[in-house]
Coordinates of C-alpha atoms and ligand atoms in Angstrom, one line a residue:
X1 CA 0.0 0.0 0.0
X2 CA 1.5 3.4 -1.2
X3 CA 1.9 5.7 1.9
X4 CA -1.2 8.3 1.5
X5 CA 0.3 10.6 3.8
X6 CA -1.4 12.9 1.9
X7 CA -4.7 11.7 2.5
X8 CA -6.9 14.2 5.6
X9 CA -6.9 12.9 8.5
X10 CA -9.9 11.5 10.2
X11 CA -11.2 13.2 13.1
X12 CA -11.7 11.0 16.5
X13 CA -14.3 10.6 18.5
X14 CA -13.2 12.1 21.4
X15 CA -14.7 10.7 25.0
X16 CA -13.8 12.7 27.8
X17 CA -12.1 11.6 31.3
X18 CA -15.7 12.1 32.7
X19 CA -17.4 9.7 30.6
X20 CA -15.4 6.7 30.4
X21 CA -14.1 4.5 33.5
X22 CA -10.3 4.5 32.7
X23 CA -8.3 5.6 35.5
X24 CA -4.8 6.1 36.2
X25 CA -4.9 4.1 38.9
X26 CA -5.5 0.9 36.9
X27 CA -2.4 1.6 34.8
X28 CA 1.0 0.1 34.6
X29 CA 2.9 2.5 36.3
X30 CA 5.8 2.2 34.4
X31 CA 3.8 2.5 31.4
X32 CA 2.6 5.8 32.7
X33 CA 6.3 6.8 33.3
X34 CA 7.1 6.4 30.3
X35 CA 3.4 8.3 28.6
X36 CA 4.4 11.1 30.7
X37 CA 7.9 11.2 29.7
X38 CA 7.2 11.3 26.3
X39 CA 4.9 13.8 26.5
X40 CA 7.0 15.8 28.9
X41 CA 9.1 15.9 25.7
X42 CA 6.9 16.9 23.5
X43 CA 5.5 14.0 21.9
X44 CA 1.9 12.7 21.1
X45 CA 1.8 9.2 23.0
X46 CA -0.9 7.1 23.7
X47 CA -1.7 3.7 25.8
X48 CA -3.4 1.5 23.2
X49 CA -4.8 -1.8 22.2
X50 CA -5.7 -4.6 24.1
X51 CA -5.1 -2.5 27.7
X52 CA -7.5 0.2 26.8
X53 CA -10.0 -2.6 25.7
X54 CA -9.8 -5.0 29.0
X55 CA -10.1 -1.8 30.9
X56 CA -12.8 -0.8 29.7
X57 CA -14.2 -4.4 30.4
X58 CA -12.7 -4.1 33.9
X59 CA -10.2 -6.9 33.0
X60 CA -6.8 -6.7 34.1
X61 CA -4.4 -5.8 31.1
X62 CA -1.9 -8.7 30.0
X63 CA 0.3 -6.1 28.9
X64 CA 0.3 -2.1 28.4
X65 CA 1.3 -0.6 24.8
X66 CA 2.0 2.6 23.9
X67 CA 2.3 4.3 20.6
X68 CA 3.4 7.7 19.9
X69 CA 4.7 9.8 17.5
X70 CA 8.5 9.7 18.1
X71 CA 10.8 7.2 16.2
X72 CA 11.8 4.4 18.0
X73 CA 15.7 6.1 17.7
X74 CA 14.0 9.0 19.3
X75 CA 12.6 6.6 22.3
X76 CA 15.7 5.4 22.7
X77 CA 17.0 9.3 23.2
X78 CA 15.0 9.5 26.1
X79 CA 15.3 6.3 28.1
X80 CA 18.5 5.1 29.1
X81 CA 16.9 1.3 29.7
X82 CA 15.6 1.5 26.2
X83 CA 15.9 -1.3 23.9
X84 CA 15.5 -1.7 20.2
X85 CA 14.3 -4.7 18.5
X86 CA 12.7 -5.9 15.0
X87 CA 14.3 -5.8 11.6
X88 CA 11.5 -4.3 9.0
X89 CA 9.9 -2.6 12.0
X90 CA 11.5 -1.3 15.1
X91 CA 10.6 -1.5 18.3
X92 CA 11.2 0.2 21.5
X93 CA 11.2 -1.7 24.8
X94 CA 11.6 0.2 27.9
X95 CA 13.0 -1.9 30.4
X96 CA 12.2 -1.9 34.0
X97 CA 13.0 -5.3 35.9
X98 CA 10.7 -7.7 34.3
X99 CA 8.4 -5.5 32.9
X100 CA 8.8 -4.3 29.6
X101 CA 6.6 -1.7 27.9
X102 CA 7.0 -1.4 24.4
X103 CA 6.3 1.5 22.4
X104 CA 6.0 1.6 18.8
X105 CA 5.7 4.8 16.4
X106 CA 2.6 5.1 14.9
X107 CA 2.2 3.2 11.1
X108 CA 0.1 3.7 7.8
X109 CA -0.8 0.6 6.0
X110 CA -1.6 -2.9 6.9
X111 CA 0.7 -5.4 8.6
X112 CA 0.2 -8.3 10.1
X113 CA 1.2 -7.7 13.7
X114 CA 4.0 -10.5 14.0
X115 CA 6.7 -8.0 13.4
X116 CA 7.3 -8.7 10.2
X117 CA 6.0 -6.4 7.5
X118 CA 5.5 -8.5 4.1
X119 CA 7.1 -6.4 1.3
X120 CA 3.3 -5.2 -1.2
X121 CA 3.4 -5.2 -4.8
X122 CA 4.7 -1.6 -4.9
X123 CA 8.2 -2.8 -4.2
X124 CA 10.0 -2.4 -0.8
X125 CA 8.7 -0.5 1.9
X126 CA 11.3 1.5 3.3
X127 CA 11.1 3.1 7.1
X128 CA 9.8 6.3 5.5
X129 CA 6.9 5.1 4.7
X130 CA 6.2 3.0 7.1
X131 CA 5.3 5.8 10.1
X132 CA 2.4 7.3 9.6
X133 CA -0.2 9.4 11.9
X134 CA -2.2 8.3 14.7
X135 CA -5.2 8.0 12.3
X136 CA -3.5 5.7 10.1
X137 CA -2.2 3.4 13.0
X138 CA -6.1 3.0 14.2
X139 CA -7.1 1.8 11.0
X140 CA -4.0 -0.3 10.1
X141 CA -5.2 -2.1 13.7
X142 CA -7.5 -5.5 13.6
X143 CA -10.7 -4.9 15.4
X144 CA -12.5 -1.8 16.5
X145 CA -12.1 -3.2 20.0
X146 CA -8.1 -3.2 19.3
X147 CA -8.0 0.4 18.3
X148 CA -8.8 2.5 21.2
X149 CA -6.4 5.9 21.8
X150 CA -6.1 7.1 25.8
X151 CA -3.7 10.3 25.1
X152 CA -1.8 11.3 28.6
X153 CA -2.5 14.6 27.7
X154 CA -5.8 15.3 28.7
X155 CA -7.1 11.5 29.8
X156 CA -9.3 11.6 27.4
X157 CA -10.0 8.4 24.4
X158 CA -9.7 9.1 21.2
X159 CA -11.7 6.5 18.8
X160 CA -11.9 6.9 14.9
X161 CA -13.7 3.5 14.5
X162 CA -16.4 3.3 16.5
X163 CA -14.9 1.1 18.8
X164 CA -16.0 2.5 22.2
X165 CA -19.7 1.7 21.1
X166 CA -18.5 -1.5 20.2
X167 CA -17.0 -2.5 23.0
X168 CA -19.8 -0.8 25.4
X169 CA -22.0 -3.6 23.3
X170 CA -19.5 -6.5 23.6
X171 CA -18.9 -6.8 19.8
X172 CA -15.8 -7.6 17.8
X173 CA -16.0 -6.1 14.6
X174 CA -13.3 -6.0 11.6
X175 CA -11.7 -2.3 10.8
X176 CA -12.3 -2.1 7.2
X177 CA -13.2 -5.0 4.6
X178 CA -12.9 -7.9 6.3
X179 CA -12.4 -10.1 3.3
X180 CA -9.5 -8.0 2.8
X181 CA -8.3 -8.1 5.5
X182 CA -8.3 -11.7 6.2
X183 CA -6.3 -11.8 3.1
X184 CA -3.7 -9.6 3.9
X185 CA -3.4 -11.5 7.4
X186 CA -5.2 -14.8 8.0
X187 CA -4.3 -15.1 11.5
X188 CA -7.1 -12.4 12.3
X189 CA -9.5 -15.3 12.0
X190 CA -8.1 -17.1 15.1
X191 CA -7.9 -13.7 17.2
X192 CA -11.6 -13.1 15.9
X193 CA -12.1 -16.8 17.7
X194 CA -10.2 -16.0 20.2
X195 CA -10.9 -12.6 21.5
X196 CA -14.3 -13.3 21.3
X197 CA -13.7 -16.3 23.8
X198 CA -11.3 -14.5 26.0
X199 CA -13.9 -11.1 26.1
X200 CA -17.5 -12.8 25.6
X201 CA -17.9 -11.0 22.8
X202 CA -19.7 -12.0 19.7
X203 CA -18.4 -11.8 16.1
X204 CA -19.9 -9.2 14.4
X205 CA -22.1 -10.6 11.0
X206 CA -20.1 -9.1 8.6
X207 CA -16.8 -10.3 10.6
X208 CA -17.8 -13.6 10.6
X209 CA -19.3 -14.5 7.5
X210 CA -16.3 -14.7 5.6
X211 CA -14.4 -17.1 7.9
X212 CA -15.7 -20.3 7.2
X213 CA -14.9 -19.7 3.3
X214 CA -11.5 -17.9 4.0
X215 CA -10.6 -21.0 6.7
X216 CA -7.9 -22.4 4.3
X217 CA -5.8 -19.8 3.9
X218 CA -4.4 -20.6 7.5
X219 CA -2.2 -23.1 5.2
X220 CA -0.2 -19.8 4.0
X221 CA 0.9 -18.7 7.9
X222 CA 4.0 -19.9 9.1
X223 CA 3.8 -23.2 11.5
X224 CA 6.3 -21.4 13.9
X225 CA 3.7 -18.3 14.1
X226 CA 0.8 -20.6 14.2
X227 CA 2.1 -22.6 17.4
X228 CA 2.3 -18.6 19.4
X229 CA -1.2 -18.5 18.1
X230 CA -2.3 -22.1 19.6
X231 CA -0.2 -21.2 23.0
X232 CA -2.7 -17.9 23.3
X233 CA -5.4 -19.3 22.2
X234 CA -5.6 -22.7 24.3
X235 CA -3.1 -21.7 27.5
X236 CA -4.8 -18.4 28.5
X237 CA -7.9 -19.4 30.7
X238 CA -10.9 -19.3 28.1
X239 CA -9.3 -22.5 25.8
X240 CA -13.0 -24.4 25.6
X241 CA -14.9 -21.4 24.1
X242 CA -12.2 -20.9 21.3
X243 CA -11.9 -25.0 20.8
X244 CA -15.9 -24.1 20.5
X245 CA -15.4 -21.3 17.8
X246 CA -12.9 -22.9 16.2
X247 CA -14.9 -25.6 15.1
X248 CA -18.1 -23.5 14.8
X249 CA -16.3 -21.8 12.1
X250 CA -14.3 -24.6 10.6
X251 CA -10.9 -23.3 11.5
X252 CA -9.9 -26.3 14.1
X253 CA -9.6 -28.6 10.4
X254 CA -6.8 -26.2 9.7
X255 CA -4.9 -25.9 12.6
X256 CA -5.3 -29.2 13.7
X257 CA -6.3 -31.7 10.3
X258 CA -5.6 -34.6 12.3
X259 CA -7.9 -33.8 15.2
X260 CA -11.1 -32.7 13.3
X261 CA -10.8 -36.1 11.2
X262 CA -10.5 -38.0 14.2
X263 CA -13.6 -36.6 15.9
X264 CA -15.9 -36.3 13.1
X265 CA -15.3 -40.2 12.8
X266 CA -15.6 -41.0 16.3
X267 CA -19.7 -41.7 16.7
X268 CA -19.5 -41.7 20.6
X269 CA -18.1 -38.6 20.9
X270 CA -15.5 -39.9 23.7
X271 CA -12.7 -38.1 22.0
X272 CA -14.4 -35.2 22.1
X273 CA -15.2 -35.6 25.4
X274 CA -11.9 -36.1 26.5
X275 CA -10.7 -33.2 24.9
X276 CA -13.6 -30.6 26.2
X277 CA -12.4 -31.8 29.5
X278 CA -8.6 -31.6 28.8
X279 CA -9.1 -28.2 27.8
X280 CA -11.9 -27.3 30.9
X281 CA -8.9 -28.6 33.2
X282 CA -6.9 -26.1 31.4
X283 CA -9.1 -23.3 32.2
X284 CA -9.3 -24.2 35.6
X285 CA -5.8 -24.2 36.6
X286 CA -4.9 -20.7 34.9
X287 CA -8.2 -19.0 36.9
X288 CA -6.3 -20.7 39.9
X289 CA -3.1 -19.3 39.0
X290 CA -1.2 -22.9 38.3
X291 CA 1.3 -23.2 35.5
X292 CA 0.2 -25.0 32.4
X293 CA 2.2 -27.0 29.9
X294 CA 2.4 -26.3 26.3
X295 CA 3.0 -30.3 26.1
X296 CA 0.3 -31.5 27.9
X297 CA -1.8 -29.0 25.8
X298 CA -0.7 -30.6 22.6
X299 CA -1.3 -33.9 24.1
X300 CA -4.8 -33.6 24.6
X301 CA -5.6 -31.7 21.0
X302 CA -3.9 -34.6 19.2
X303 CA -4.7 -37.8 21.0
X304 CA -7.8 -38.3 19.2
X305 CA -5.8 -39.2 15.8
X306 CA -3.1 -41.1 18.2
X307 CA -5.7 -43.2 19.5
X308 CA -7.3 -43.5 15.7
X309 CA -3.5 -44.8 14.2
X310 CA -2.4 -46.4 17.1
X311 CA -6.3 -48.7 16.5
X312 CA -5.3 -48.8 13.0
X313 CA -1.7 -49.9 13.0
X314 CA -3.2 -52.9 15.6
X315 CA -5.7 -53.8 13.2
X316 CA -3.1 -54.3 10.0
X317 CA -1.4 -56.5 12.8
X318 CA 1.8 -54.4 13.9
X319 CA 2.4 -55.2 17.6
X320 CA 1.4 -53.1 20.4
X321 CA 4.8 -51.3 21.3
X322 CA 5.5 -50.7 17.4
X323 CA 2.3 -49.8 17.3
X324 CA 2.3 -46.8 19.7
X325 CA 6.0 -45.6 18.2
X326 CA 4.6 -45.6 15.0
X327 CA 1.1 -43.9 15.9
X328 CA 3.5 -41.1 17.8
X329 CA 5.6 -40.6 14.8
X330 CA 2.7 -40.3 12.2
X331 CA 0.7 -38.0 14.1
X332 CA 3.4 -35.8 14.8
X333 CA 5.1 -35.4 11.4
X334 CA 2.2 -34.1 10.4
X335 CA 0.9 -32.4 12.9
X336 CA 4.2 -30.4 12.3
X337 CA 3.1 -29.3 8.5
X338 CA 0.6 -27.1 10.5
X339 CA 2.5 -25.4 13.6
X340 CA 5.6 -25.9 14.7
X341 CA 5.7 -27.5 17.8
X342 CA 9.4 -27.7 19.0
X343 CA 10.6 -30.9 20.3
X344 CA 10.9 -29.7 23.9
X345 CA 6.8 -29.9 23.6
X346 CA 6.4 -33.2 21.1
X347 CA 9.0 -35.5 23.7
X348 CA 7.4 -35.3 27.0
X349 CA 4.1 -35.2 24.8
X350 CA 5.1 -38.6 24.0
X351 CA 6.0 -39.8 27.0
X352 CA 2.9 -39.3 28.3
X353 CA 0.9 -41.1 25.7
X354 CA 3.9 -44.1 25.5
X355 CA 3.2 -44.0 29.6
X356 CA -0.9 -44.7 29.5
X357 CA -0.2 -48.5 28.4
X358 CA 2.5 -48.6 30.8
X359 CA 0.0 -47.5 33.7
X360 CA -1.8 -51.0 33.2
X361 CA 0.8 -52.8 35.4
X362 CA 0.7 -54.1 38.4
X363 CA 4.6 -55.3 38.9
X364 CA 6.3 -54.1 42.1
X365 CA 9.1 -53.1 40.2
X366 CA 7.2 -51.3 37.2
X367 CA 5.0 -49.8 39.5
X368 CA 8.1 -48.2 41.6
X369 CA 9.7 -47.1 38.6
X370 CA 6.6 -45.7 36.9
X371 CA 5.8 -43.5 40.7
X372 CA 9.5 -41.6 40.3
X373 CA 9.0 -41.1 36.5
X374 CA 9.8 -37.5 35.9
X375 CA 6.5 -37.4 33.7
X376 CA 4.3 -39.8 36.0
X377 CA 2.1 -36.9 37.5
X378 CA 1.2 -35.4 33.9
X379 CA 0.6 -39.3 32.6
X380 CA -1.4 -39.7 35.8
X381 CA -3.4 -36.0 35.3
X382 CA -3.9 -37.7 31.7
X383 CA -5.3 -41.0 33.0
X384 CA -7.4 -39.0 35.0
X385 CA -9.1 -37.2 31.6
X386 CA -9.3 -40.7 30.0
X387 CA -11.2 -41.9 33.1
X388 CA -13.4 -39.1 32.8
X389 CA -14.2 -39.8 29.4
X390 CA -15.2 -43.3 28.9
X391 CA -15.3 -46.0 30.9
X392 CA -12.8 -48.7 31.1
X393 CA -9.8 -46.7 33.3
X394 CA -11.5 -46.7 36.7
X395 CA -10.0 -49.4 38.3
X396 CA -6.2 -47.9 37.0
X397 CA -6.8 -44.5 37.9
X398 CA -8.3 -45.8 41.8
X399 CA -4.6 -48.0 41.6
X400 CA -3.0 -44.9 40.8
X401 CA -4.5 -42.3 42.7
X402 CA -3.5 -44.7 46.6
X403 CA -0.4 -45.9 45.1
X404 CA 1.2 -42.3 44.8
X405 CA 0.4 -41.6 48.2
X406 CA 1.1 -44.4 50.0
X407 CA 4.3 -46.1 52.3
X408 CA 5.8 -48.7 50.5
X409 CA 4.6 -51.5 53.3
X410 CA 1.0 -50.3 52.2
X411 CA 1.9 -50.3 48.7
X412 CA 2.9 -54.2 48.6
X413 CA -0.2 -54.8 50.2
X414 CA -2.3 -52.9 47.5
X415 CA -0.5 -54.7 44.9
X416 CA -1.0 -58.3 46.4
X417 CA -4.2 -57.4 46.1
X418 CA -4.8 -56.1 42.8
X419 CA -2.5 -59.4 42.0
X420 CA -4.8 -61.6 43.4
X421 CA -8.2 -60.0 43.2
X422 CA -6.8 -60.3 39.1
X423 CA -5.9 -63.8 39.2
X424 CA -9.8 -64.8 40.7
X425 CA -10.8 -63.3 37.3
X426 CA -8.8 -64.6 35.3
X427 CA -9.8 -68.2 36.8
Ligands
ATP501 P1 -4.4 -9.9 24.3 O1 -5.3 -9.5 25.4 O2 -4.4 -11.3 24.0 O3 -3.0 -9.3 24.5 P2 -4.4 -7.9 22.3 O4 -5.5 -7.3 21.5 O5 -3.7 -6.9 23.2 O6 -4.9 -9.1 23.0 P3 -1.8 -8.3 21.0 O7 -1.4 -9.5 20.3 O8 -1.2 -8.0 22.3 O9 -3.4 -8.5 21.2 O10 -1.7 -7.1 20.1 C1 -1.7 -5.7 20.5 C2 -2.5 -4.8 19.5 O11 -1.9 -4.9 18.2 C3 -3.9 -5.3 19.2 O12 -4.8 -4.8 20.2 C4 -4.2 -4.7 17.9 O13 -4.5 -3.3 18.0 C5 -2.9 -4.9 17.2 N1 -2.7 -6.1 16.4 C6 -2.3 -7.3 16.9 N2 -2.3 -8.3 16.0 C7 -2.8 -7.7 14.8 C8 -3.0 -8.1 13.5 N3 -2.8 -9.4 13.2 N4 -3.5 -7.2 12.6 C9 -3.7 -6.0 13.0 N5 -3.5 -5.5 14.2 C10 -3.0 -6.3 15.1
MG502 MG1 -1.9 -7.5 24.3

């Protein structure tokens, strides 16, 4: 897109301090150190995006970004524990401790917000035109939601697309043509799904009806973006209303090919089930604050289409053990075509999976082994989902669930037991 710098600006909607709820109080204050800085210097800077948004909502803000008019070499003029970064577009990060505000100059024309600025048919962009004026950097932004302006120098919001109204109404509505601009970045799809689930918003008609139809162009985004995507998406507290969306809108075939094939052939709907409840355990732990693991994530979304090849390979004969390696491999090569998962996800992925077999024994010596296994609490957690969803793992997961807690005099007891209580069936 030519730079139209040329082009009038539009003029904001401006909502005054008095008439919206966004108080200094519930800012970063770093971020507002650095606001009031800049405008101490006399630049225009704004807090923007997402903060304004979830604030508005009364959510807490993940993160505070400003943009303003200086360049980011001017930033870096002013704040000693300034950092640049980004090739095609820089950057600056103003470092305090672990908190890091970054503050980007305002841009003309579309991008797709990874940080890398495709190159249009015009030829190269160069950094000139790239900047642009705080008009242009509203509409270059995704959804009206996304593109709200509080200005440190009167407290006031300045909105040039209607957004206030539609955030006031809880919808999520594409700036500009939204065919378009699905083209120009596919990935807005998934944070249509996704800020929808995260804000209880719904998806605007005109936002939405090009989705389903546009759903294949997530095969042009990178798998390594995609996988950042999928992290946000499934690991930030809200992961069963976007698993929802996505298939509502046909996106989950896309991201994860494997997966929809898997549960559109499983009748039952146990897979499903199981992954509903992966993902509701998900959503549990971040509201409680506990860590989550990219891995165990991954293990849920694709054990459908492990369980499907691993049933398959058995059935042409293979043996069990082969079986599973084989099911693993398959799944995740191509998995892989889609997002990148990096290996320090896909290995104790497998474990777990290779360790639900494993959890059938009753051995004293397996059994002892399998209790200090580095990965026994996640392949336990994962028994536990299995359980949940079909019948058949009861009687392991009540093993399980004494035989981690228990002194190792009881635990001989429980597995005389179990031995015996199995050989009476088995005679
Ligand atoms: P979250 O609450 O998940 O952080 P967010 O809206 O803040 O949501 P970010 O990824 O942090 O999302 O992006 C910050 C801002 O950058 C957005 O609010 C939006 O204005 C803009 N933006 C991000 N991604 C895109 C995109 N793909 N296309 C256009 N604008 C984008
Ligand atoms: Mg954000």
């Amino acid at each position: 897109m030519p730079s139209d710098r040329e082009s009038l600006p539009l003029q904001p909607l401006i909502i005054p301090r008095d008439e919206h709820p966004v108080s200094r109080r519930d800012i970063n204050p770093n971020a507002l150190k650095v606001l009031y800085k800049l405008h101490n210097a006399g630049y225009e800077a704004y807090l923007v995006g997402g903060a304004i948004r979830d604030l508005l909502l009364d959510m807490h803000p993940k993160d505070f970004d400003i943009a303003c008019d200086a360049t980011p070499e001017q930033v870096k003029h002013l704040f000693r524990n300034c950092r640049l970064i980004g090739r095609r577009f820089r950057l600056a990060h103003v470092v305090f401790g672990r908190d890091i505000i970054e503050v980007a100059t305002f841009r003309s024309g579309s991008d797709d917000g990874s940080g890398e600025r495709t190159v249009g048919s015009e030829g190269r962009l160069t950094r000139d035109n790239i900047y642009g004026r705080v008009d242009e950097d509203a509409i270059r932004r995704d959804f009206t939601a996304n593109a709200l302006y509080y200005s440190i120098a009167d407290f006031s919001i300045r909105d040039y697309v209607d957004g206030f109204e539609d955030v006031r109404n809880k919808v999520l509505r594409l700036i500009g043509d939204p065919e378009t601009r699905y083209r120009e970045d596919p990935v807005r799809m998934l944070r249509a799904i996704r800020l929808a689930a995260k804000l209880g918003f719904t998806i605007e008609t005109e936002t939405a009806r090009p989705i389903r139809e546009m759903a294949s162009l997530l095969q042009n985004v990178s798998p390594a973006r995609l996988y950042e995507e999928t992290k946000k998406m499934f690991l930030s507290g809200y992961g069963v209303a976007a698993f929802e969306g996505l298939e509502q809108f046909g996106l989950l075939e896309w991201l994860f090919p494997g997966t929809a094939k898997a549960l559109a052939k499983n009748r039952s709907g146990v897979l499903r089930n199981l992954v509903v409840a992966g993902l509701r355990n998900t959503d549990d732990r971040v509201a409680r604050g506990d860590s989550v693991a990219p891995y165990f994530l991954f293990a849920v979304m694709l054990w459908p289409e492990f369980c499907l090849e691993f049933n398959r390979l058995l059935k042409g004969g293979m043996q069990g053990p082969e079986a599973q390696r084989r099911a693993c491999d398959r799944v995740i090569i191509k998995q892989l075509e889609r997002i990148a998962i990096p290996r320090r996800d896909t290995l104790p992925m497998q474990e777990v999976w290779l360790m639900q077999e494993r959890l059938q024994t009753r051995q004293r010596r397996r059994v002892s082994r399998l209790l200090s296994h580095p990965r026994f609490r996640a392949a336990y957690d994962f028994l536990q989902l299995r359980a949940g969803a079909a019948p058949g793992h009861q009687d392991d997961l009540d093993f399980w669930t004494a035989a981690q807690t228990m002194p190792a005099d009881d635990l001989d007891q429980l597995l005389a037991n179990a031995n015996a209580r199995a050989k009476r069936q088995a005679t």
